[in-house]
XYZ file of C-alpha atoms in Angstrom:
305
model
C 76.017 -20.466 130.325
C 74.492 -21.983 133.455
C 71.157 -20.232 132.883
C 71.125 -21.397 129.264
C 71.663 -25.013 130.373
C 68.844 -24.699 132.908
C 66.504 -23.430 130.175
C 67.350 -26.415 127.966
C 66.700 -28.876 130.794
C 63.470 -27.206 131.865
C 62.180 -27.086 128.302
C 62.225 -30.877 128.421
C 59.939 -30.805 131.478
C 57.561 -27.921 130.803
C 55.097 -27.385 127.980
C 56.416 -26.102 124.653
C 54.157 -23.091 125.273
C 56.610 -21.647 127.818
C 59.449 -19.321 126.877
C 61.985 -18.746 129.674
C 64.333 -15.761 129.468
C 66.315 -13.174 131.417
C 65.748 -9.422 131.186
C 67.366 -6.669 133.279
C 68.696 -9.251 135.755
C 65.242 -10.759 136.293
C 63.929 -14.160 135.217
C 60.723 -14.346 133.186
C 58.497 -16.868 131.484
C 56.018 -16.078 128.737
C 53.307 -18.702 129.098
C 50.902 -19.370 126.249
C 47.542 -20.785 127.345
C 44.480 -21.573 125.252
C 43.592 -17.941 124.659
C 46.364 -15.699 125.979
C 50.054 -15.258 126.671
C 50.960 -14.344 130.251
C 54.234 -12.757 131.284
C 55.395 -14.230 134.592
C 58.283 -13.400 136.862
C 59.853 -16.669 137.948
C 62.516 -17.886 140.326
C 64.125 -21.135 141.417
C 63.062 -22.990 138.293
C 65.671 -25.642 139.071
C 64.411 -26.109 142.666
C 62.449 -29.172 143.771
C 60.898 -28.290 147.142
C 57.575 -27.277 145.599
C 55.983 -24.480 143.579
C 54.565 -21.220 144.895
C 52.249 -18.991 142.865
C 52.219 -15.291 143.788
C 49.198 -13.243 142.671
C 49.398 -9.437 142.633
C 46.577 -6.944 143.117
C 45.586 -3.477 141.897
C 47.330 -1.285 140.900
C 50.496 -3.371 140.894
C 52.074 -6.153 138.839
C 54.249 -9.166 139.575
C 57.024 -6.636 140.217
C 55.652 -6.253 143.770
C 56.953 -9.747 144.582
C 60.620 -9.283 143.592
C 62.039 -9.392 147.121
C 59.801 -12.285 148.164
C 60.741 -14.256 145.053
C 64.394 -14.100 146.126
C 63.601 -15.194 149.683
C 61.417 -18.118 148.595
C 63.933 -19.133 145.939
C 66.608 -19.363 148.641
C 64.234 -21.554 150.653
C 64.341 -24.082 147.826
C 61.007 -23.310 146.137
C 60.086 -22.684 142.526
C 58.158 -19.408 142.149
C 55.733 -18.285 139.461
C 54.290 -14.765 139.669
C 52.097 -13.922 136.673
C 51.111 -10.514 135.442
C 47.456 -11.407 135.460
C 44.710 -10.862 132.912
C 44.676 -7.232 131.800
C 48.215 -6.653 133.054
C 50.032 -8.961 130.644
C 50.195 -7.389 127.181
C 49.233 -10.714 125.623
C 46.217 -11.199 127.901
C 44.150 -8.040 127.577
C 40.633 -8.822 126.260
C 38.311 -5.875 125.620
C 34.985 -6.956 127.168
C 34.226 -6.191 130.825
C 32.705 -9.655 131.198
C 36.093 -11.166 130.340
C 37.285 -10.127 133.816
C 34.814 -12.118 135.911
C 36.539 -13.856 138.803
C 35.946 -17.356 137.457
C 37.938 -16.447 134.332
C 40.706 -14.809 136.361
C 40.891 -17.985 138.422
C 41.031 -20.266 135.394
C 44.017 -18.273 134.106
C 46.079 -19.347 137.134
C 45.079 -22.980 136.716
C 45.886 -22.826 132.992
C 49.347 -21.434 133.720
C 49.975 -24.173 136.288
C 48.879 -26.776 133.747
C 51.351 -25.458 131.157
C 54.112 -25.907 133.739
C 52.800 -29.449 134.388
C 52.278 -28.519 138.039
C 49.518 -30.452 139.792
C 49.702 -29.030 143.333
C 51.147 -25.724 144.501
C 51.262 -23.222 147.337
C 49.344 -20.008 146.724
C 49.917 -16.451 147.983
C 47.844 -13.428 146.973
C 47.505 -9.762 147.804
C 44.529 -7.436 147.243
C 42.745 -8.637 144.077
C 45.261 -11.484 143.974
C 43.830 -12.548 147.331
C 40.284 -12.422 145.961
C 41.313 -14.706 143.100
C 43.190 -16.909 145.575
C 40.123 -17.366 147.772
C 38.138 -18.431 144.722
C 40.846 -20.926 143.769
C 40.997 -22.252 147.342
C 37.263 -22.936 147.144
C 36.921 -24.274 143.595
C 40.302 -25.962 143.097
C 41.086 -27.089 146.640
C 42.628 -30.310 145.349
C 45.333 -28.267 143.599
C 46.337 -26.099 146.597
C 48.787 -27.178 149.302
C 48.635 -23.995 151.409
C 46.890 -20.667 150.939
C 48.088 -17.249 152.174
C 45.825 -14.203 151.843
C 47.394 -10.781 152.308
C 45.014 -7.952 153.264
C 41.782 -9.396 151.826
C 39.768 -11.749 154.086
C 37.439 -14.598 153.149
C 35.238 -13.333 150.307
C 31.917 -14.254 151.928
C 32.872 -12.387 155.103
C 34.095 -9.419 153.065
C 30.977 -9.150 150.892
C 28.774 -9.374 154.001
C 30.708 -6.506 155.599
C 30.448 -4.443 152.413
C 26.677 -4.596 152.814
C 26.249 -4.524 156.578
C 29.277 -2.984 158.324
C 29.276 0.831 158.343
C 33.075 0.933 158.544
C 33.510 -1.324 155.518
C 30.787 0.460 153.567
C 32.714 3.709 153.931
C 36.058 2.069 153.116
C 34.550 0.555 149.954
C 33.141 3.783 148.501
C 35.974 3.908 145.956
C 34.638 0.722 144.341
C 31.480 2.556 143.230
C 33.679 5.181 141.600
C 35.826 2.563 139.855
C 32.650 1.097 138.357
C 31.942 4.292 136.450
C 33.003 4.381 132.780
C 35.976 6.481 131.635
C 36.219 8.764 134.697
C 38.559 6.524 136.743
C 40.910 6.216 133.775
C 41.021 9.999 133.397
C 41.535 10.451 137.147
C 44.544 8.140 137.208
C 46.116 9.440 133.983
C 45.910 13.212 134.517
C 48.954 15.191 135.627
C 51.346 12.479 134.399
C 49.673 9.712 136.433
C 50.003 11.711 139.660
C 47.006 10.046 141.361
C 48.266 6.600 140.485
C 51.720 7.433 141.805
C 50.138 8.591 145.076
C 48.900 5.047 145.668
C 52.477 3.786 145.355
C 53.915 5.964 148.128
C 55.201 2.851 149.924
C 56.836 1.444 146.781
C 60.433 1.918 145.673
C 61.340 4.128 142.751
C 62.227 1.093 140.635
C 58.838 -0.458 141.420
C 57.026 2.699 140.348
C 58.969 2.865 137.072
C 58.062 -0.753 136.369
C 54.383 -0.225 137.203
C 54.173 2.828 134.963
C 55.668 0.858 132.074
C 52.642 -1.427 132.332
C 49.893 1.116 132.978
C 51.018 3.362 130.136
C 50.422 0.534 127.682
C 47.293 0.590 125.544
C 44.162 -0.551 127.454
C 46.183 -1.640 130.511
C 44.595 0.714 133.021
C 41.100 0.149 131.643
C 41.600 -3.617 131.783
C 42.811 -3.476 135.395
C 39.755 -1.405 136.384
C 37.532 -3.906 134.587
C 38.224 -6.327 137.441
C 36.010 -4.071 139.576
C 33.428 -3.483 136.853
C 33.004 -7.182 136.141
C 32.732 -8.350 139.747
C 31.009 -5.521 141.648
C 28.011 -4.933 139.435
C 24.273 -4.929 140.192
C 24.871 -6.236 143.718
C 26.072 -9.574 142.335
C 28.537 -11.614 144.375
C 30.005 -15.075 144.435
C 29.712 -17.413 147.415
C 32.739 -19.583 148.093
C 31.748 -21.267 151.394
C 34.034 -23.137 153.769
C 37.761 -23.477 153.135
C 39.486 -26.691 154.226
C 43.061 -26.180 153.073
C 45.702 -24.698 155.447
C 45.131 -20.935 155.431
C 47.047 -17.907 156.642
C 45.491 -14.436 156.647
C 47.801 -11.476 157.219
C 46.053 -8.168 157.820
C 47.314 -4.656 158.460
C 45.359 -2.938 161.231
C 45.758 0.400 159.431
C 44.362 -0.875 156.123
C 42.547 1.951 154.329
C 40.403 -0.424 152.218
C 39.582 -3.380 154.488
C 37.869 -3.219 157.896
C 38.805 -5.622 160.676
C 35.302 -7.057 161.116
C 35.427 -9.102 157.919
C 38.864 -10.397 158.924
C 37.509 -11.590 162.269
C 34.409 -13.066 160.635
C 36.577 -15.087 158.252
C 37.299 -17.500 161.077
C 33.879 -19.157 160.806
C 34.669 -20.269 157.245
C 38.099 -21.773 157.951
C 37.752 -25.492 158.641
C 41.360 -26.616 158.256
C 44.543 -25.433 159.950
C 44.529 -21.649 159.948
C 46.048 -18.545 161.452
C 44.909 -14.917 161.343
C 47.811 -12.546 161.891
C 47.279 -8.818 162.498
C 50.158 -6.402 162.011
C 50.700 -2.742 162.781
C 50.728 -2.001 159.088
C 48.639 -0.660 156.238
C 47.281 -2.246 153.063
C 50.619 -2.543 151.268
C 51.951 -5.319 153.479
C 54.859 -6.410 151.288
C 56.285 -2.898 151.137
C 55.481 -1.884 154.723
C 56.170 -5.060 156.725
C 58.267 -7.277 154.486
C 60.313 -9.040 157.187
C 57.267 -10.019 159.248
C 55.195 -11.002 156.243
C 57.889 -13.071 154.524
C 58.723 -14.878 157.772
C 55.071 -15.774 158.363
C 54.607 -16.999 154.786
C 57.663 -19.256 155.037
C 56.551 -20.669 158.393
C 53.082 -21.380 156.999
C 54.353 -23.060 153.830
C 57.033 -25.064 155.659
C 54.700 -26.243 158.442
C 54.865 -30.012 158.897
C 52.785 -30.450 162.046
C 53.626 -32.623 165.029
């Protein structure tokens, strides 16, 4: 009854293109934008402290944020965690070019606009961090604070991919992901065994949820198209200096990201910032949840002197 009343009240505030509902004890919103419908996990819709967007990476979905959603909801924030382009069933275009980072970025802004949200806090992991960096550069007026998990400033990262021997080796998988068909076969064979191996740090319920997505038609191909669209023919975007408050959290045992690009990110951060290094791997939410969630809250709640 209470949830139903909240939905009625929120429907008077948000766009008519948003459908709020509960499923399996989780709160969701299907958000219809100009071209797609995005499924989002949401929390604290009745809260007024501010809005936080959580952007997942590969090969995960918004399910990765479940524990953090609860923590941030209890802090008084409203949380929106979309299954991004290619992951949401209603947002799965077929062309590789449809997954360029500028389009992935616009999706987040479009979702925020449907919620009538002008400014918001932003947190991303892995590819969600890459999209977040692009938003922090191109839509700085919309972002209150920015938290990047695992992936450093994009300009520093791309430079390391070309010039740092450690990063070059760590990034070899990207060349493989750019090949047609083979990566899909690799991840699907033996009942998705190779995909499950990536999720060794995830809970059983997480893995079940992820598989529900990646077994859908074109889901895995669409997720891999993020690599194919943005790491092709030596092309790269340049995002420049970042002026909004920024937190980078990096795991020193990250198998995909070398520390040099994390350290070199500092030269691009012109506002308040902090670079935090943990004794952890790439999957920071699963491996170091208490430390990561505490740092995110401190960063978002910071009020200065």
